[in-house]
Each structure stands twice: as C-alpha cells, then as structure tokens.
Coordinates of C-alpha atoms in Angstrom, one line a residue:
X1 CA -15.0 -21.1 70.8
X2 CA -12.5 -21.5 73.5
X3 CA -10.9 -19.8 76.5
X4 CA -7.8 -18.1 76.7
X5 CA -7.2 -19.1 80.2
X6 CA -8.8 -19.3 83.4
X7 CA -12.1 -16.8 83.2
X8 CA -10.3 -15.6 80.2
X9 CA -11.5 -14.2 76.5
X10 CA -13.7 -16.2 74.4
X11 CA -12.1 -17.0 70.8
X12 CA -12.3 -19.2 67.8
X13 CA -11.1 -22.3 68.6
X14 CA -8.7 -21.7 65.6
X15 CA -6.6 -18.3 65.3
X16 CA -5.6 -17.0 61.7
X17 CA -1.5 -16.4 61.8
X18 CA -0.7 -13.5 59.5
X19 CA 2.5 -13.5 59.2
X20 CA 3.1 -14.9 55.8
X21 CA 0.9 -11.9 54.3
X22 CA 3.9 -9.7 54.8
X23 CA 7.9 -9.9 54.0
X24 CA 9.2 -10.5 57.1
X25 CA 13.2 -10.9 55.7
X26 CA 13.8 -7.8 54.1
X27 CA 12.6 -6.3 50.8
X28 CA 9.9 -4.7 49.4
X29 CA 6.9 -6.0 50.8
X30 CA 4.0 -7.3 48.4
X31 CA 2.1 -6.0 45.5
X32 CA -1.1 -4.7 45.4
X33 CA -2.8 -8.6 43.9
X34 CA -1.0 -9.8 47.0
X35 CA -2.2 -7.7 49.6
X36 CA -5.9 -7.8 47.9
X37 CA -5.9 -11.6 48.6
X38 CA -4.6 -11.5 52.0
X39 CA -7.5 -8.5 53.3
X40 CA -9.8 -11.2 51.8
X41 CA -8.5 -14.5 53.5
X42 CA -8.6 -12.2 56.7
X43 CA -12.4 -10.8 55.6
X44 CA -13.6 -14.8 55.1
X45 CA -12.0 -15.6 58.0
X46 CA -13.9 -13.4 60.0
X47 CA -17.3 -14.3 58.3
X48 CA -16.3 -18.5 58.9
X49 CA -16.4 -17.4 62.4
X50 CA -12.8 -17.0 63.5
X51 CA -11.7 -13.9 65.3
X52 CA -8.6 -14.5 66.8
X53 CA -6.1 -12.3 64.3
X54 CA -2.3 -12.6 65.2
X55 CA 0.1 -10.1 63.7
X56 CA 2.8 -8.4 65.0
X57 CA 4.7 -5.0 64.7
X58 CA 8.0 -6.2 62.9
X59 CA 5.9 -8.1 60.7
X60 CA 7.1 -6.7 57.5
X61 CA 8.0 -2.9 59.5
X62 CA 4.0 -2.7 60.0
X63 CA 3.1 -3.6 56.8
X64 CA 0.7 -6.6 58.9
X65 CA -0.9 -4.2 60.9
X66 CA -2.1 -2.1 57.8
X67 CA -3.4 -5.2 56.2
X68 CA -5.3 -6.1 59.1
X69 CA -6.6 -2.9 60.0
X70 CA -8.2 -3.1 56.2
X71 CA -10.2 -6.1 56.5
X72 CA -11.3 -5.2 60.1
X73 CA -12.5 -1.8 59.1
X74 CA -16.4 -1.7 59.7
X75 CA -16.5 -5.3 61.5
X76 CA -13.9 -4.4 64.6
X77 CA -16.4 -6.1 67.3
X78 CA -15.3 -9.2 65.1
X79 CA -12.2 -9.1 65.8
X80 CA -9.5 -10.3 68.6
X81 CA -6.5 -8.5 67.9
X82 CA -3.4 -10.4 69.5
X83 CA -0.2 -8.3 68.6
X84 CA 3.3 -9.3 69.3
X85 CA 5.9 -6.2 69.8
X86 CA 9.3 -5.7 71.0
X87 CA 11.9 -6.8 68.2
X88 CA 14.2 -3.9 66.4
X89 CA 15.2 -5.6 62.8
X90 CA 17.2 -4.1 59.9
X91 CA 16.0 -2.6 56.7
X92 CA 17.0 -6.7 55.3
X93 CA 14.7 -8.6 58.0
X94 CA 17.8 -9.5 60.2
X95 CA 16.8 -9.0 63.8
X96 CA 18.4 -6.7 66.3
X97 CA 17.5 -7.2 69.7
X98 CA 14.4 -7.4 71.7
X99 CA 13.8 -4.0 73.6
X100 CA 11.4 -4.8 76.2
X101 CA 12.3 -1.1 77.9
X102 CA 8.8 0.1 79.9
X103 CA 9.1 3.4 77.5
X104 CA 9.4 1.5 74.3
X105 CA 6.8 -1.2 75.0
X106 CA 4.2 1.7 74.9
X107 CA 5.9 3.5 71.9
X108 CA 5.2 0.3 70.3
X109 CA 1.3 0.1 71.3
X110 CA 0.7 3.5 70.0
X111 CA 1.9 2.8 66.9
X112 CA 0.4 -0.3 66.6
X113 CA -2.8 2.0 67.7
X114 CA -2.6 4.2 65.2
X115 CA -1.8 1.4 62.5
X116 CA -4.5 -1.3 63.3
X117 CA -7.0 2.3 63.3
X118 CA -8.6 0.9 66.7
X119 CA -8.7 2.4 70.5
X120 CA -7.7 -1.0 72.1
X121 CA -5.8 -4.0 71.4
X122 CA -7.8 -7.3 72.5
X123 CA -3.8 -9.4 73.9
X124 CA -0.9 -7.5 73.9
X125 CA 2.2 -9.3 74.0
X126 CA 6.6 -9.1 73.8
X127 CA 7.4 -11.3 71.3
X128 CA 10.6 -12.0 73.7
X129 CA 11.7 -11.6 76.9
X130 CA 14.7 -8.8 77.0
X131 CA 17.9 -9.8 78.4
X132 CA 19.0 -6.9 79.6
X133 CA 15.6 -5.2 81.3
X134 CA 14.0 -7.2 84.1
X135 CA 11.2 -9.0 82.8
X136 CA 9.0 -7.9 85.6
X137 CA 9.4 -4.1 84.0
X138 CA 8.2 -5.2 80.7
X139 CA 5.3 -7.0 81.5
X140 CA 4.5 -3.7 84.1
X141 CA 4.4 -1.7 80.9
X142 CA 1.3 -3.9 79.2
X143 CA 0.0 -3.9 83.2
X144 CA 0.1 -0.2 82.3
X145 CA -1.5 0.1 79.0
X146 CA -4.2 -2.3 80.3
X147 CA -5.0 0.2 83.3
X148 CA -5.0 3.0 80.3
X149 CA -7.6 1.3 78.1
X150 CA -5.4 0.8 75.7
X151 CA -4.9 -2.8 76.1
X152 CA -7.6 -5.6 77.1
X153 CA -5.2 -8.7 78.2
X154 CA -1.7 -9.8 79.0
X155 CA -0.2 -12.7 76.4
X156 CA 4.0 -13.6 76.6
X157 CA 5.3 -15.3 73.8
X158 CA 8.7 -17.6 73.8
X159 CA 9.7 -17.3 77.5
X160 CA 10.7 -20.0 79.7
X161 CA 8.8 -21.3 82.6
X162 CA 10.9 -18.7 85.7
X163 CA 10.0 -16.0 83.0
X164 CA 6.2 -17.0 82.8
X165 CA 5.6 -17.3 86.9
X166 CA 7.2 -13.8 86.8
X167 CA 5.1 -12.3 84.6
X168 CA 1.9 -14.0 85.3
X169 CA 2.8 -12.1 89.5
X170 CA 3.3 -9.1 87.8
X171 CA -0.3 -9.3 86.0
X172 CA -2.5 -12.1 85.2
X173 CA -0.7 -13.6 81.6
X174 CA -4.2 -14.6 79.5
X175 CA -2.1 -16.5 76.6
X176 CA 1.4 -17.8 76.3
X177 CA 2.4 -18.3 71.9
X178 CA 4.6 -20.6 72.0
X179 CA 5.3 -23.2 68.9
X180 CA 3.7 -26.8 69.4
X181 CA 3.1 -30.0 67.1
X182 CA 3.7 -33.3 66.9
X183 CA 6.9 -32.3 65.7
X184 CA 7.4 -30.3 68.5
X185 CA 6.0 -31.4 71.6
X186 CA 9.2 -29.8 74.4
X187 CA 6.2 -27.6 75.9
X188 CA 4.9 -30.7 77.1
X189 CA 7.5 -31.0 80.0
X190 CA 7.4 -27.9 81.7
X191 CA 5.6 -25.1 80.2
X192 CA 2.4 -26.5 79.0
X193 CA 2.0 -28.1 82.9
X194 CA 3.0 -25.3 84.1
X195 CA 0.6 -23.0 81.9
X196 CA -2.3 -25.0 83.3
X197 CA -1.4 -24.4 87.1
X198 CA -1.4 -20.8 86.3
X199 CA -4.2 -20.9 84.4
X200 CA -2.6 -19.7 81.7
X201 CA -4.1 -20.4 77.7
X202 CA -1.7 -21.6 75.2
X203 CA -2.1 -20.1 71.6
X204 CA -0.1 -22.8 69.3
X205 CA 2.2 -21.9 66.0
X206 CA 3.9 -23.9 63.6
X207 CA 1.1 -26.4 64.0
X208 CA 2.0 -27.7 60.7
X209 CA 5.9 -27.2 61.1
X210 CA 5.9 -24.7 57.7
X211 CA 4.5 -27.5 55.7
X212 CA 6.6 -30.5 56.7
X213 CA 3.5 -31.9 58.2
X214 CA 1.4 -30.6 55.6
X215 CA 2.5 -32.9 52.7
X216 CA 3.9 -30.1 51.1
X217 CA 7.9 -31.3 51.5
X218 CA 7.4 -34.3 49.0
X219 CA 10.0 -35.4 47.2
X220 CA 12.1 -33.5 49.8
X221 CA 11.2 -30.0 47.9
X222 CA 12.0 -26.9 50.3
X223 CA 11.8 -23.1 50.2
X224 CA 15.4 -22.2 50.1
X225 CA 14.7 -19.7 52.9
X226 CA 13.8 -22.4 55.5
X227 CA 16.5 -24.6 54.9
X228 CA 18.9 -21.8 56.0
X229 CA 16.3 -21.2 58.7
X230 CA 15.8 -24.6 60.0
X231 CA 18.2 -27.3 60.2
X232 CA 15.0 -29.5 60.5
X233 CA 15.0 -29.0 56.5
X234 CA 18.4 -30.0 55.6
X235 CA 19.5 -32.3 53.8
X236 CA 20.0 -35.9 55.3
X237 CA 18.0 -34.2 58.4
X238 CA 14.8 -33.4 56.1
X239 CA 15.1 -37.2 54.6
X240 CA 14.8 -38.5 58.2
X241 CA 11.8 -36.2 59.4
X242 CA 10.0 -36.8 55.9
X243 CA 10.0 -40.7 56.8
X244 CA 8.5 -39.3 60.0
X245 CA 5.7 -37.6 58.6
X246 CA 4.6 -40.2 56.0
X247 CA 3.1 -41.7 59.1
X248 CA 0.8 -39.0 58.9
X249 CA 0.0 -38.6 55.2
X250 CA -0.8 -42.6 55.4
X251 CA -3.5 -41.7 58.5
X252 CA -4.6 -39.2 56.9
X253 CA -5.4 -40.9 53.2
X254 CA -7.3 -44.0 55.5
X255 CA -9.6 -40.6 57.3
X256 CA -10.1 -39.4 53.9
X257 CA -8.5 -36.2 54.9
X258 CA -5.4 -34.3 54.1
X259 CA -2.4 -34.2 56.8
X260 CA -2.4 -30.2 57.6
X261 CA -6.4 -31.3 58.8
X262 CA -5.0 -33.9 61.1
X263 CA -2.0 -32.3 61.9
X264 CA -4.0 -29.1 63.4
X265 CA -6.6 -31.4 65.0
X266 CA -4.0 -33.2 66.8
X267 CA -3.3 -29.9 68.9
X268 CA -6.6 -29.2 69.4
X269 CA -7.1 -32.7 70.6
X270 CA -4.4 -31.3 73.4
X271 CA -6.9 -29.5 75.9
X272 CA -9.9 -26.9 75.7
X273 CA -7.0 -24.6 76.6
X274 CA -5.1 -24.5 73.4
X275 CA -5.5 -22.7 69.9
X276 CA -3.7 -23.4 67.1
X277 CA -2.5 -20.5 65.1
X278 CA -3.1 -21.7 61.3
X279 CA -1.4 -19.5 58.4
X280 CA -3.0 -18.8 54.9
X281 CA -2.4 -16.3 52.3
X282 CA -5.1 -17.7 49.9
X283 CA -8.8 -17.4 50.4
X284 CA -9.1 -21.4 48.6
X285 CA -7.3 -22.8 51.7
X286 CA -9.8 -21.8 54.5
X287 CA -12.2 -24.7 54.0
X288 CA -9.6 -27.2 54.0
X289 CA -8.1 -25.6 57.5
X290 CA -11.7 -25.5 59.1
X291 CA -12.1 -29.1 58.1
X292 CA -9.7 -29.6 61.1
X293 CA -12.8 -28.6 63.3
X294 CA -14.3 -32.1 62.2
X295 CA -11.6 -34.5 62.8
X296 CA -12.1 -36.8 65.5
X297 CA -9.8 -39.0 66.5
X298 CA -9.9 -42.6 68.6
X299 CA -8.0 -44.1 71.4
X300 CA -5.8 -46.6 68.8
X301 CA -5.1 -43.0 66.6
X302 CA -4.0 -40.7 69.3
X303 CA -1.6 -44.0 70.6
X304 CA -0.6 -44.2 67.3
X305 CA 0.4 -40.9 66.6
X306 CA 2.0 -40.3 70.3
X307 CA 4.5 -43.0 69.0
X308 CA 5.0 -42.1 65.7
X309 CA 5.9 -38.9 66.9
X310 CA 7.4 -39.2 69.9
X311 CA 9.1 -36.1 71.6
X312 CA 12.1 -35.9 69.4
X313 CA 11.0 -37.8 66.9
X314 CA 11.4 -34.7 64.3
X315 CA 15.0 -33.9 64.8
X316 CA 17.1 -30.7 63.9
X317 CA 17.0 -27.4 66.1
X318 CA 13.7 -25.6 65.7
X319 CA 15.6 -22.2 64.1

C-alpha cells in the first residue's frame, strides 16, 4: 500500500487503468465476451489486493463506468474509485474541448454517480485544465462536491506546475495522473519536485509506453492506431526507440523476468509517493504485472538504466 500524498488515502501500490476495456475512438463499444473478461480482470484485481480503479467518464461515452460499477457491486469498501471528467468528444472518439465550467464539473459527478451505482467517488479529477474558465473555478467545483459528500479527494491530471500550485490553494490536490517511464521522464524537472513540496502523490500512466517497453513492438509490429497517435511509433522514429528498449528486454532476460515487470518496477523504484497505473484486459496478465511487486533492483541496475534511458532518450512527441 501506499499514500496518495501527504496524510493522504491508503492504496495499492499498483492502480488498475481501465481504459483499454472500453472504445475510446469511436464505434461501437465491445461485445458481451469482451466486457465479461474485463468485470473479471477488475473482480481479480480486487481479490490480488489492488483497489485503486481508474476510469473516466469519456471512456467509451460511460461505457467504463458501467463495467466498473459491475465488478464493484457487493465489494464497494474494496474499491478506490479515481474518475477523470471534463472532455466533450464526438460520436467517432475525436475530442471536443475540455469544459471545466463549475456547473458541468458537477453534471459530470452525478452522472458518474449514478453510473458507477455508488454515493461517493474516492478522487475526483479534470482530466484537463480548461482554457477558457479559470482553473481556480474548476477545482472550486470538486472543493464543492467534496463538502457535499459526494466526493472524498481532489486529484488533477495533465496540468503544468502554475496550474498545480493553483489548484492545490484552492483545495488540498491528493494525486496528480500524469504519464511517467523511462521513456518519459519530463516530470522529473519540475512537476514531480514540485509535487513533493506540496505534498502532492503522483499516480503514473503509460508506465509501459503502450507496449514499447513491454516487448510487444518486436520486429517493429504496431497497432495502426498508435502510429497515427504517436510519432514515437513511426517509422525510422520507432526503429530508433526499439534499439532503446532492447536495453531493457536484455536486463530483463539476465533477472529472469519479462520487460513490462521491470519496466513498472522502475517507477515504483521512484519514491513511496508514486503508483503506477498498469492496463489489462485479460485476467492471464495479472500475475505477470504483480510480479513487478518483487523486482528489486541494485545500485549498478538503476545507473544502468538512468543512462540507457536518459531523459530524451525515447524520442518523438508523446501524442
């Protein structure tokens, strides 16, 4: 278990992402087998011992939320909902805008309510600051729906370090989700610092950089839809970044381990105060992920790896 912040929540030390369970790009979302499998990866998640669930409201229109709500039915004092709100997208996945208005914020939480089948949500969070509504007004509205009940704790999610200081004098912030590898490491510079003077816990995605740090890009194999995501995965870009994580796949053959294992251990080697969000959407891959638990690494590994992946070492814009 770990603490989301100063004084803050108690969670797993690793948080399920479930993202993936859902269409987030448009279309119709998935089948019945699907959805089956992905209330059951949430269900043995719970009984392995993690409760930190991340979803979000646009993640596939709602269609998250109902899956959670199905696995947490009967078990909710199992569960720590973190829910991320805020983005408008069309009927084909292609986001809008962000609409951090005060009113809409708590439209979104009563939804969410309603969907997830539970009085409160555990961290409440916009999944982006609003341009065009003053940050301080947005985080005011969780502020709000934490006075109400309705919320337990304050998380932000992709903001900059002004936006964080803001929020976190509006209300105590509990978490900031923010993306962080070793093929991403730019939080180290400002916000992670700067998280830690605040007091501030730091849930971590893309720990695995959507499989590039995983093993699963050999041979320079990639989903169509993240090469037009990610410029990362592209062409003489992904050739470059694959030599990069070989480095990795080698370390991790000589630990007799797998890379996603050491790649997810390497973040929580980062500090008590961080918690890797890990993604599955099959049951079979929950041992290999709490394997990560296990890995220890020494003083000539951690050098090792802070040089093979050097901030900026992975290369290509992020999205």
């Amino acid at each position: 278990m770990r603490s989301l912040g100063h004084n803050g929540p108690q969670v797993s030390a690793i948080g399920l992402g479930c993202m993936r369970m859902s269409n987030i790009t448009g279309g119709p979302q998935p089948g019945p087998d699907r959805n089956r499998e992905s209330v059951a990866v949430i269900e043995a998640a719970l009984e392995a011992g993690i409760t930190l669930l991340n979803t979000g409201d646009f993640y596939g229109m709602g269609h998250n939320e109902t899956l959670v709500a199905k696995a947490i039915r009967g078990r909710r004092d199992q569960a720590f909902l973190s829910v991320k709100c805020g983005i408008r997208r069309t009927h084909t996945g292609a986001i809008l805008s962000m609409d951090g208005r005060p009113d809409s914020i708590k439209n979104y939480a009563a939804y969410s309510l309603q969907r997830l089948g539970v009085d409160y949500i555990d961290l409440y969070q916009p999944a982006r600051a609003d341009p065009s509504v003053p940050f301080e007004e947005t985080i005011g509205a969780v502020a709000d729906l934490i006075r109400e009940g309705k919320v337990r704790y304050l998380g932000v999610s992709e903001i900059n370090a002004d936006q964080l200081r803001r929020a976190h004098a509006t209300h105590p912030v509990s978490a900031l989700e923010i993306e962080y590898s070793l093929a991403s490491r730019f939080i180290e510079r400002e916000m992670l610092p700067l998280a830690r003077e605040l007091g501030v816990g730091v849930v971590a995605y893309g720990v695995v950089t959507q499989g590039l740090l995983a093993g699963a890009m050999q041979g320079g194999v990639v989903d169509e839809a993240l090469a037009t995501s990610f410029a990362r995965f592209r062409g003489e870009t992904l050739r470059r970044n694959l030599e990069k994580a070989s480095f990795l796949e080698r370390l991790a053959r000589s630990k007799h381990r797998t890379p996603a294992q050491l790649a997810i251990a390497w973040v929580l080697s980062r500090g008590d105060d961080i918690v890797p969000l890990v993604g599955m959407s099959r049951r079979s891959r929950l041992p290999e992920n709490l394997g990560a638990l296990d890995v220890a690494f020494n003083e000539d590994e951690l050098a090792a790896l802070d040089q093979a992946f050097a901030p900026g070492a992975i290369v290509g814009t992020r999205s």
